[in-house]
Tab-separated table of C-alpha atoms in Angstrom:
chain	number	residue	atom	x	y	z
A	60	UNK	CA	-0.161	-0.074	0.128
A	61	UNK	CA	1.348	3.130	-1.346
A	62	UNK	CA	1.671	6.388	1.556
A	63	UNK	CA	-1.059	7.877	-0.637
A	64	UNK	CA	-3.627	6.084	1.111
A	65	UNK	CA	-2.555	7.278	4.503
A	66	UNK	CA	-4.127	10.707	2.841
A	67	UNK	CA	-7.900	8.868	3.656
A	68	UNK	CA	-7.470	7.958	6.871
A	69	UNK	CA	-8.030	11.423	8.717
A	70	UNK	CA	-12.078	10.862	7.297
A	71	UNK	CA	-12.740	12.682	4.067
A	72	UNK	CA	-9.628	14.441	2.311
A	73	UNK	CA	-8.910	17.491	1.684
A	74	UNK	CA	-6.386	18.110	-0.875
A	75	UNK	CA	-4.970	21.429	-1.971
A	76	UNK	CA	-2.731	22.564	-5.620
A	77	UNK	CA	0.014	24.690	-5.247
A	78	UNK	CA	2.120	25.885	-7.699
A	79	UNK	CA	5.909	25.277	-7.029
A	80	UNK	CA	7.313	29.042	-7.250
A	81	UNK	CA	4.837	31.286	-7.150
A	82	UNK	CA	5.627	33.932	-6.401
A	83	UNK	CA	8.866	32.083	-5.363
A	84	UNK	CA	10.197	28.688	-3.600
A	85	UNK	CA	10.585	30.161	-0.081
A	86	UNK	CA	7.291	31.090	-0.245
A	87	UNK	CA	6.321	27.453	-1.725
A	88	UNK	CA	7.271	26.386	1.356
A	89	UNK	CA	6.034	28.633	4.085
A	90	UNK	CA	2.640	27.340	2.161
A	91	UNK	CA	2.879	24.055	2.149
A	92	UNK	CA	3.887	24.156	5.966
A	93	UNK	CA	0.900	26.226	6.653
A	94	UNK	CA	-1.206	23.687	4.998
A	95	UNK	CA	0.302	21.031	6.194
A	96	UNK	CA	-0.400	22.794	10.331
A	97	UNK	CA	-3.957	23.642	8.978
A	98	UNK	CA	-5.523	19.765	8.302
A	99	UNK	CA	-4.203	19.674	4.682
A	100	UNK	CA	-4.400	15.244	4.082
A	101	UNK	CA	-1.925	15.765	1.016
A	102	UNK	CA	-0.687	17.955	-1.349
A	103	UNK	CA	-0.356	18.856	-4.980
A	104	UNK	CA	3.181	20.657	-6.210
A	105	UNK	CA	2.407	21.902	-9.217
A	106	UNK	CA	6.049	21.513	-11.824
A	107	UNK	CA	5.144	24.537	-13.647
A	108	UNK	CA	4.930	24.187	-17.399
A	109	UNK	CA	4.704	26.909	-20.479
A	110	UNK	CA	1.824	25.565	-22.074
A	111	UNK	CA	-0.377	23.828	-19.218
A	112	UNK	CA	-3.247	22.945	-21.463
A	113	UNK	CA	-5.843	21.755	-18.619
A	114	UNK	CA	-5.635	24.823	-16.576
A	115	UNK	CA	-7.618	27.677	-16.797
A	116	UNK	CA	-6.321	31.646	-16.439
A	117	UNK	CA	-5.280	31.308	-12.560
A	118	UNK	CA	-3.312	28.679	-12.723
A	119	UNK	CA	-1.909	29.585	-15.854
A	120	UNK	CA	-1.169	32.626	-14.537
A	121	UNK	CA	0.775	30.929	-11.815
A	122	UNK	CA	3.153	28.626	-13.857
A	123	UNK	CA	3.674	32.035	-16.244
A	124	UNK	CA	5.098	33.929	-12.412
A	125	UNK	CA	6.916	30.813	-11.490
A	126	UNK	CA	9.142	30.163	-14.388
A	127	UNK	CA	9.502	34.102	-15.300
A	128	UNK	CA	11.001	33.722	-11.823
A	129	UNK	CA	13.614	31.500	-13.102
A	130	UNK	CA	11.988	28.339	-11.591
A	131	UNK	CA	13.635	24.616	-12.926
A	132	UNK	CA	12.752	20.969	-12.332
A	133	UNK	CA	15.878	20.916	-10.145
A	134	UNK	CA	15.233	23.636	-7.831
A	135	UNK	CA	11.730	22.011	-6.867
A	136	UNK	CA	13.660	19.030	-6.174
A	137	UNK	CA	15.730	20.341	-3.716
A	138	UNK	CA	12.877	22.397	-2.554
A	139	UNK	CA	11.246	18.793	-1.530
A	140	UNK	CA	13.885	17.423	-0.508
A	141	UNK	CA	14.081	19.855	2.501
A	142	UNK	CA	10.365	20.304	2.949
A	143	UNK	CA	11.084	16.238	3.476
A	144	UNK	CA	12.948	17.214	7.031
A	145	UNK	CA	9.685	17.635	8.732
A	146	UNK	CA	7.012	17.765	6.482
A	147	UNK	CA	5.314	13.651	6.337
A	148	UNK	CA	1.959	13.379	4.368
A	149	UNK	CA	2.087	12.547	1.644
A	150	UNK	CA	3.019	14.584	-1.580
A	151	UNK	CA	2.211	14.050	-5.346
A	152	UNK	CA	3.567	16.289	-7.983
A	153	UNK	CA	1.189	17.172	-10.964
A	154	UNK	CA	3.280	18.313	-14.075
A	155	UNK	CA	3.035	17.470	-17.986
A	156	UNK	CA	4.450	14.660	-20.003
A	157	UNK	CA	6.684	16.438	-21.115
A	158	UNK	CA	8.646	17.808	-18.099
A	159	UNK	CA	9.448	14.302	-17.108
A	160	UNK	CA	10.085	12.941	-20.363
A	161	UNK	CA	12.539	15.763	-21.233
A	162	UNK	CA	13.964	15.586	-17.727
A	163	UNK	CA	14.067	11.435	-18.733
A	164	UNK	CA	11.544	9.381	-16.665
A	165	UNK	CA	14.399	7.892	-15.285
A	166	UNK	CA	16.144	10.189	-13.861
A	167	UNK	CA	13.443	12.028	-12.970
A	168	UNK	CA	11.541	9.491	-11.088
A	169	UNK	CA	13.970	8.278	-9.139
A	170	UNK	CA	15.061	11.998	-8.079
A	171	UNK	CA	11.122	11.353	-7.035
A	172	UNK	CA	11.565	8.730	-5.354
A	173	UNK	CA	14.963	9.746	-3.470
A	174	UNK	CA	13.472	12.720	-2.615
A	175	UNK	CA	9.840	11.374	-0.965
A	176	UNK	CA	7.165	11.757	-3.693
A	177	UNK	CA	4.741	9.623	-3.204
A	178	UNK	CA	3.076	10.185	-6.876
A	179	UNK	CA	2.807	11.705	-10.644
A	180	UNK	CA	-0.210	13.489	-11.739
A	181	UNK	CA	0.267	13.909	-15.795
A	182	UNK	CA	-3.177	15.494	-16.746
A	183	UNK	CA	-1.762	14.886	-20.535
A	184	UNK	CA	-1.339	11.478	-20.385
A	185	UNK	CA	-3.613	9.184	-21.575
A	186	UNK	CA	-4.587	6.368	-19.798
A	187	UNK	CA	-3.622	4.032	-23.202
A	188	UNK	CA	-0.328	5.778	-23.519
A	189	UNK	CA	0.692	5.611	-19.783
A	190	UNK	CA	3.269	2.537	-20.395
A	191	UNK	CA	5.925	5.798	-21.456
A	192	UNK	CA	6.036	6.379	-18.198
A	193	UNK	CA	4.596	3.364	-15.732
A	194	UNK	CA	7.188	0.601	-15.549
A	195	UNK	CA	9.513	3.349	-14.393
A	196	UNK	CA	6.843	4.427	-12.033
A	197	UNK	CA	6.633	1.121	-10.521
A	198	UNK	CA	10.269	0.782	-10.478
A	199	UNK	CA	10.695	3.556	-8.086
A	200	UNK	CA	7.446	3.221	-6.172
A	201	UNK	CA	5.765	5.928	-7.389
A	202	UNK	CA	1.999	5.956	-8.074
A	203	UNK	CA	1.056	7.291	-11.940
A	204	UNK	CA	-2.668	8.637	-10.377
A	205	UNK	CA	-5.339	8.454	-13.247
A	206	UNK	CA	-7.888	10.737	-13.980
A	207	UNK	CA	-11.042	10.402	-14.751
A	208	UNK	CA	-13.445	12.428	-16.673
A	209	UNK	CA	-17.564	12.519	-16.826
A	210	UNK	CA	-16.669	11.922	-20.342
A	211	UNK	CA	-14.737	8.977	-19.418
A	212	UNK	CA	-18.099	6.590	-20.050
A	213	UNK	CA	-17.188	3.008	-20.675
A	214	UNK	CA	-13.284	3.594	-19.907
A	215	UNK	CA	-14.103	4.346	-16.051
A	216	UNK	CA	-14.413	0.310	-14.724
A	217	UNK	CA	-11.009	-0.213	-17.152
A	218	UNK	CA	-8.830	2.859	-15.950
A	219	UNK	CA	-10.412	2.329	-12.535
A	220	UNK	CA	-9.058	-1.359	-12.509
A	221	UNK	CA	-5.770	-0.536	-13.168
A	222	UNK	CA	-5.302	2.832	-11.040
A	223	UNK	CA	-2.521	3.041	-8.609
A	224	UNK	CA	-2.736	5.622	-5.394
A	225	UNK	CA	-6.119	7.160	-5.666
A	226	UNK	CA	-8.464	8.200	-8.213
A	227	UNK	CA	-8.631	11.850	-9.814
A	228	UNK	CA	-12.199	12.301	-10.490
A	229	UNK	CA	-12.693	15.660	-12.579
A	230	UNK	CA	-15.719	17.363	-11.630
A	231	UNK	CA	-17.139	19.011	-14.581
A	232	UNK	CA	-16.176	19.277	-18.658
A	233	UNK	CA	-13.208	22.355	-18.933
A	234	UNK	CA	-9.962	23.183	-17.873
A	235	UNK	CA	-9.442	24.123	-14.027
A	236	UNK	CA	-10.865	26.830	-12.568
A	237	UNK	CA	-13.847	27.831	-9.812
A	238	UNK	CA	-16.928	27.250	-11.583
A	239	UNK	CA	-20.937	27.205	-9.611
A	240	UNK	CA	-21.691	24.126	-11.451
A	241	UNK	CA	-20.903	20.820	-11.963
A	242	UNK	CA	-20.937	17.679	-13.805
A	243	UNK	CA	-24.849	16.050	-12.130
A	244	UNK	CA	-23.401	12.866	-12.854
A	245	UNK	CA	-20.892	12.729	-10.106
A	246	UNK	CA	-22.434	10.340	-8.320
A	247	UNK	CA	-23.782	7.734	-10.662
A	248	UNK	CA	-19.804	8.216	-12.200
A	249	UNK	CA	-18.266	7.555	-8.520
A	250	UNK	CA	-20.280	4.675	-8.285
A	251	UNK	CA	-18.310	2.981	-11.521
A	252	UNK	CA	-15.516	3.650	-9.598
A	253	UNK	CA	-16.274	1.876	-6.723
A	254	UNK	CA	-17.477	-0.970	-8.586
A	255	UNK	CA	-13.892	-0.744	-9.742
A	256	UNK	CA	-11.450	-0.264	-7.112
A	257	UNK	CA	-11.310	0.165	-3.618
A	258	UNK	CA	-8.705	2.909	-3.860
A	259	UNK	CA	-9.797	6.264	-2.521
A	260	UNK	CA	-11.395	9.012	-5.196
A	261	UNK	CA	-10.828	12.552	-4.674
A	262	UNK	CA	-13.031	15.206	-7.294
A	263	UNK	CA	-11.387	18.430	-8.656
A	264	UNK	CA	-11.821	20.985	-10.859
A	265	UNK	CA	-14.013	23.913	-10.115
A	266	UNK	CA	-13.998	23.481	-6.133
A	267	UNK	CA	-13.676	26.862	-4.283
A	268	UNK	CA	-16.251	27.225	-1.460
A	269	UNK	CA	-16.294	24.952	2.009
A	270	UNK	CA	-20.327	24.387	0.386
A	271	UNK	CA	-18.584	22.765	-2.562
A	272	UNK	CA	-16.343	20.792	-0.411
A	273	UNK	CA	-18.841	19.807	1.775
A	274	UNK	CA	-20.566	18.285	-1.825
A	275	UNK	CA	-17.950	16.790	-3.145
A	276	UNK	CA	-16.388	15.312	-0.240
A	277	UNK	CA	-20.417	13.639	0.684
A	278	UNK	CA	-20.340	12.157	-2.521
A	279	UNK	CA	-16.339	10.688	-2.868
A	280	UNK	CA	-13.594	10.491	-0.986
A	281	UNK	CA	-12.428	13.736	-0.762
A	282	UNK	CA	-11.998	17.330	-2.212
A	283	UNK	CA	-8.812	18.706	-4.651
A	284	UNK	CA	-8.589	22.654	-4.375
A	285	UNK	CA	-6.457	24.377	-7.067
A	286	UNK	CA	-7.272	27.757	-8.402
A	287	UNK	CA	-9.165	28.676	-4.945
A	288	UNK	CA	-5.242	28.635	-3.633
A	289	UNK	CA	-3.532	30.120	-6.085
A	290	UNK	CA	-5.580	33.032	-6.507
A	291	UNK	CA	-5.399	33.524	-2.583
A	292	UNK	CA	-1.213	33.220	-3.029
A	293	UNK	CA	-2.068	35.593	-6.410
A	294	UNK	CA	-2.850	38.598	-4.247
A	295	UNK	CA	-1.228	38.000	-1.123
A	296	UNK	CA	2.171	37.195	-2.694
A	297	UNK	CA	4.680	36.325	-0.272
A	298	UNK	CA	2.377	36.657	2.458
A	299	UNK	CA	0.198	34.505	1.383
A	300	UNK	CA	1.030	31.384	3.604
A	301	UNK	CA	-1.280	32.199	6.630
A	302	UNK	CA	-4.257	33.628	4.470
A	303	UNK	CA	-3.691	30.043	2.757
A	304	UNK	CA	-3.670	28.207	5.709
A	305	UNK	CA	-6.766	29.587	7.002
A	306	UNK	CA	-7.985	28.163	3.904
A	307	UNK	CA	-7.355	25.022	3.933
A	308	UNK	CA	-8.308	24.873	7.661
A	309	UNK	CA	-11.959	26.167	6.924
A	310	UNK	CA	-11.760	23.911	3.377
A	311	UNK	CA	-10.851	20.552	5.974
A	312	UNK	CA	-13.661	21.692	8.014
A	313	UNK	CA	-16.001	21.693	5.175
A	314	UNK	CA	-15.130	18.322	3.683
A	315	UNK	CA	-15.149	16.586	7.754
A	316	UNK	CA	-18.633	18.351	7.832
A	317	UNK	CA	-19.282	15.498	5.128
A	318	UNK	CA	-18.429	12.876	7.433
A	319	UNK	CA	-21.037	14.257	9.596
A	320	UNK	CA	-23.609	13.946	7.401
A	321	UNK	CA	-22.890	10.540	6.266
A	322	UNK	CA	-23.285	9.197	9.705
A	323	UNK	CA	-26.158	10.896	10.449
A	324	UNK	CA	-27.801	9.252	7.174
A	325	UNK	CA	-25.532	5.872	8.584
B	184	UNK	CA	14.653	11.142	-55.853
B	185	UNK	CA	15.415	13.439	-52.844
B	186	UNK	CA	12.863	15.027	-50.215
B	187	UNK	CA	13.551	18.559	-48.703
B	188	UNK	CA	11.510	19.638	-46.106
B	189	UNK	CA	12.070	23.321	-45.939
B	190	UNK	CA	11.567	24.575	-42.408
B	191	UNK	CA	10.872	27.997	-41.112
B	192	UNK	CA	14.321	29.361	-39.759
B	193	UNK	CA	12.680	32.600	-38.843
B	194	UNK	CA	15.213	35.374	-38.076
B	195	UNK	CA	18.296	32.824	-38.444
B	196	UNK	CA	18.423	28.913	-36.428
B	197	UNK	CA	20.833	30.674	-34.523
B	198	UNK	CA	18.694	32.782	-32.755
B	199	UNK	CA	15.711	32.350	-29.806
B	200	UNK	CA	13.281	33.808	-33.185
B	201	UNK	CA	12.989	30.478	-35.065
B	202	UNK	CA	10.432	27.385	-35.526
B	203	UNK	CA	13.179	25.131	-37.186
B	204	UNK	CA	11.665	22.203	-34.962
B	205	UNK	CA	13.989	19.542	-36.779
B	206	UNK	CA	17.193	21.811	-36.839
B	207	UNK	CA	16.737	23.416	-33.318
B	208	UNK	CA	14.352	20.908	-31.670
B	209	UNK	CA	14.687	17.759	-29.877
B	210	UNK	CA	12.340	14.474	-28.743
B	211	UNK	CA	9.472	15.840	-26.862
B	212	UNK	CA	5.615	14.773	-25.950
B	213	UNK	CA	3.436	17.196	-26.667
B	214	UNK	CA	0.301	18.143	-28.028
B	215	UNK	CA	-0.336	14.221	-27.871
B	216	UNK	CA	2.397	13.377	-29.755
B	217	UNK	CA	5.359	12.043	-29.324
B	218	UNK	CA	8.060	14.040	-31.676
B	219	UNK	CA	10.510	16.733	-32.152
B	220	UNK	CA	9.931	20.699	-30.666
B	221	UNK	CA	11.623	23.386	-29.633
B	222	UNK	CA	12.146	23.406	-25.793
B	223	UNK	CA	14.393	24.428	-23.239
B	224	UNK	CA	16.516	21.836	-20.752
B	225	UNK	CA	13.780	21.169	-18.820
B	226	UNK	CA	11.513	20.318	-21.401
B	227	UNK	CA	9.512	24.332	-21.628
B	228	UNK	CA	8.590	25.019	-24.802
B	229	UNK	CA	9.828	27.556	-26.766
B	230	UNK	CA	7.836	30.504	-27.415
B	231	UNK	CA	8.869	30.298	-31.862
B	232	UNK	CA	8.701	33.038	-34.295
B	233	UNK	CA	8.276	32.852	-37.808
B	234	UNK	CA	7.267	35.338	-40.447
B	235	UNK	CA	4.817	32.817	-41.343
B	236	UNK	CA	1.780	32.082	-39.509
B	237	UNK	CA	1.993	28.486	-39.877
B	238	UNK	CA	5.129	27.926	-39.288
B	239	UNK	CA	5.051	29.858	-36.427
B	240	UNK	CA	4.345	26.376	-34.210
B	241	UNK	CA	7.229	24.539	-32.185
B	242	UNK	CA	6.975	21.034	-33.283
B	243	UNK	CA	6.604	19.345	-36.367
B	244	UNK	CA	4.234	16.339	-37.225
B	245	UNK	CA	5.150	12.909	-36.089
B	246	UNK	CA	5.725	11.873	-39.976
B	247	UNK	CA	8.483	14.264	-40.334
B	248	UNK	CA	10.033	13.512	-37.616
B	249	UNK	CA	10.169	9.698	-39.155
B	250	UNK	CA	11.128	10.573	-42.270
B	251	UNK	CA	13.911	12.858	-40.895
B	252	UNK	CA	15.525	9.744	-38.246
B	253	UNK	CA	14.889	7.753	-40.807
B	254	UNK	CA	17.045	9.551	-43.216
B	255	UNK	CA	14.133	9.561	-46.387
B	256	UNK	CA	14.007	13.310	-46.388
B	257	UNK	CA	15.903	15.935	-45.146
B	258	UNK	CA	15.246	19.292	-43.133
B	259	UNK	CA	16.772	22.795	-44.059
B	260	UNK	CA	16.490	26.284	-42.159
B	261	UNK	CA	15.553	28.521	-44.287
B	262	UNK	CA	15.140	32.366	-42.993
B	263	UNK	CA	12.466	35.257	-43.514
B	264	UNK	CA	14.445	37.006	-45.816
B	265	UNK	CA	15.588	34.173	-48.014
B	266	UNK	CA	11.313	33.574	-47.656
B	267	UNK	CA	10.407	37.055	-48.640
B	268	UNK	CA	12.636	37.025	-51.746
B	269	UNK	CA	11.297	33.761	-53.035
B	270	UNK	CA	8.119	35.238	-53.038
B	271	UNK	CA	8.357	37.993	-54.447
B	272	UNK	CA	11.043	36.510	-57.294
B	273	UNK	CA	8.149	33.960	-58.241
B	274	UNK	CA	5.308	36.035	-58.540
B	275	UNK	CA	7.826	38.838	-60.634
B	276	UNK	CA	8.932	36.126	-62.830
B	277	UNK	CA	5.699	33.152	-62.981
B	278	UNK	CA	2.989	35.858	-62.175
B	279	UNK	CA	2.254	32.912	-58.805
B	280	UNK	CA	2.194	34.252	-55.534
B	281	UNK	CA	2.982	31.669	-53.247
B	282	UNK	CA	2.026	31.267	-50.262
B	283	UNK	CA	4.589	32.609	-47.646
B	284	UNK	CA	4.860	28.994	-46.065
B	285	UNK	CA	5.153	27.639	-49.329
B	286	UNK	CA	7.977	30.571	-50.670
B	287	UNK	CA	10.211	28.801	-47.700
B	288	UNK	CA	10.296	25.984	-50.322
B	289	UNK	CA	10.958	28.073	-53.212
B	290	UNK	CA	13.981	29.637	-51.616
B	291	UNK	CA	15.907	26.371	-51.025
B	292	UNK	CA	14.693	25.793	-54.604
B	293	UNK	CA	16.618	28.790	-55.615
B	294	UNK	CA	19.150	27.808	-53.564
B	295	UNK	CA	19.959	24.338	-54.773
B	296	UNK	CA	19.024	24.663	-58.382
B	297	UNK	CA	22.557	25.830	-59.407
B	298	UNK	CA	24.716	22.902	-57.659
B	299	UNK	CA	22.171	20.611	-60.040
B	300	UNK	CA	22.314	18.904	-63.570
B	301	UNK	CA	19.856	20.587	-66.514
B	302	UNK	CA	18.464	17.678	-67.002
B	303	UNK	CA	17.860	17.120	-63.469
B	304	UNK	CA	14.161	17.629	-62.537
B	305	UNK	CA	12.908	19.792	-59.595
B	306	UNK	CA	9.303	19.786	-57.692
B	307	UNK	CA	8.416	22.566	-55.298
B	308	UNK	CA	4.978	21.838	-53.635
B	309	UNK	CA	3.060	25.175	-53.390
B	310	UNK	CA	0.448	24.334	-50.596
B	311	UNK	CA	-1.383	27.494	-50.739
B	312	UNK	CA	-1.690	30.966	-52.340
B	313	UNK	CA	-0.035	33.874	-51.581
B	314	UNK	CA	-2.628	37.151	-51.619
B	315	UNK	CA	-3.451	36.803	-48.472
B	316	UNK	CA	0.314	37.442	-47.370
B	317	UNK	CA	1.014	40.217	-49.569
B	318	UNK	CA	-0.197	42.988	-47.236
B	319	UNK	CA	2.480	40.964	-44.586
B	320	UNK	CA	4.902	40.972	-46.961
B	321	UNK	CA	5.055	44.515	-48.035
B	322	UNK	CA	5.386	45.504	-44.351
B	323	UNK	CA	8.162	43.457	-43.689
B	324	UNK	CA	9.474	45.363	-46.586
B	325	UNK	CA	8.330	48.966	-45.047
B	326	UNK	CA	5.447	49.479	-46.644
B	327	UNK	CA	2.867	50.755	-44.072
B	328	UNK	CA	-0.234	49.028	-45.372
B	329	UNK	CA	-2.914	46.279	-43.717
B	330	UNK	CA	-5.211	44.348	-44.960
């Protein structure tokens, strides 16, 4: 069993996404530690990419700021190694296939193992092409996390059965970014996932308010939030750690409410 | 029969303002394909440049990558300046206005023809028409006109 499943042992999970190096890597470290202190169960660390095709304007902005600030894959590896001196919760990288491929999959994933990265999410890697990276992920014990979208249809079962770590359920069609409407059929999507795997699943894309988080956590095992976190970082810059911590606290409380709701129904 | 692909070198393959992917890029995975891409050491895709909007792209299709790898085709860089001169030359001498994309191929034909025997045959693919590009070529030559 991978360390990732420990993220789902404290009730419903809250998973924030942070773009590394926005506004700089020192601030990213402060934000991560503050998020951990306030109840984050797993953190997705974004390695910025020049062309982040799954991201909406908010996270695109974070990618541009981080790259303009001179962040590189190597500097992010050093930052994570430093974080791992005291941060024990599961950490996963979210980036794009070319960042891993260009670094050399073997070199990249051996480094992940060395610094304590538990999984990677590559939104531009279709399930059918994952053999490009899967053998190397397995070699180094890094989970290759699969995404399932409302359009995955008859591929949901296949993806779920082969999945590792946790399953990332995309809430609605389109790119990342806060929204008020979600796919209406998330419950039945999660149902198909549950029939095919015992792995935990978390819902992401578009979630920003505590109400969304409670709702999503009542359907799945956790909620993933990116753009809403990045908006706080964009607003407060180097002073973002405290306000992100407060936000994480409110969102962790919100997902825990879903637990209470489920118990009450039981 | 030799096959020659003409890449957009922009302001030259020794500058950052180029889109000559086979000549300056390396293998990557992007936009749903594994092929050659202009990118930096960390796989960040380069902000490429060419006078031709149709060639201002950081990658080439995997078919071209394969033709290059197997040695079946040769890929040569052609600069903006060479393409514009070829655009003007073909327009004046033949009354055929090639698209600025195709003008890259015309430019290389002009360059390579004198080195070939008189009984040899060159075929240039003119894949698009250049009337769409006239205003842009005029601006390149310093004339302030717009569509």
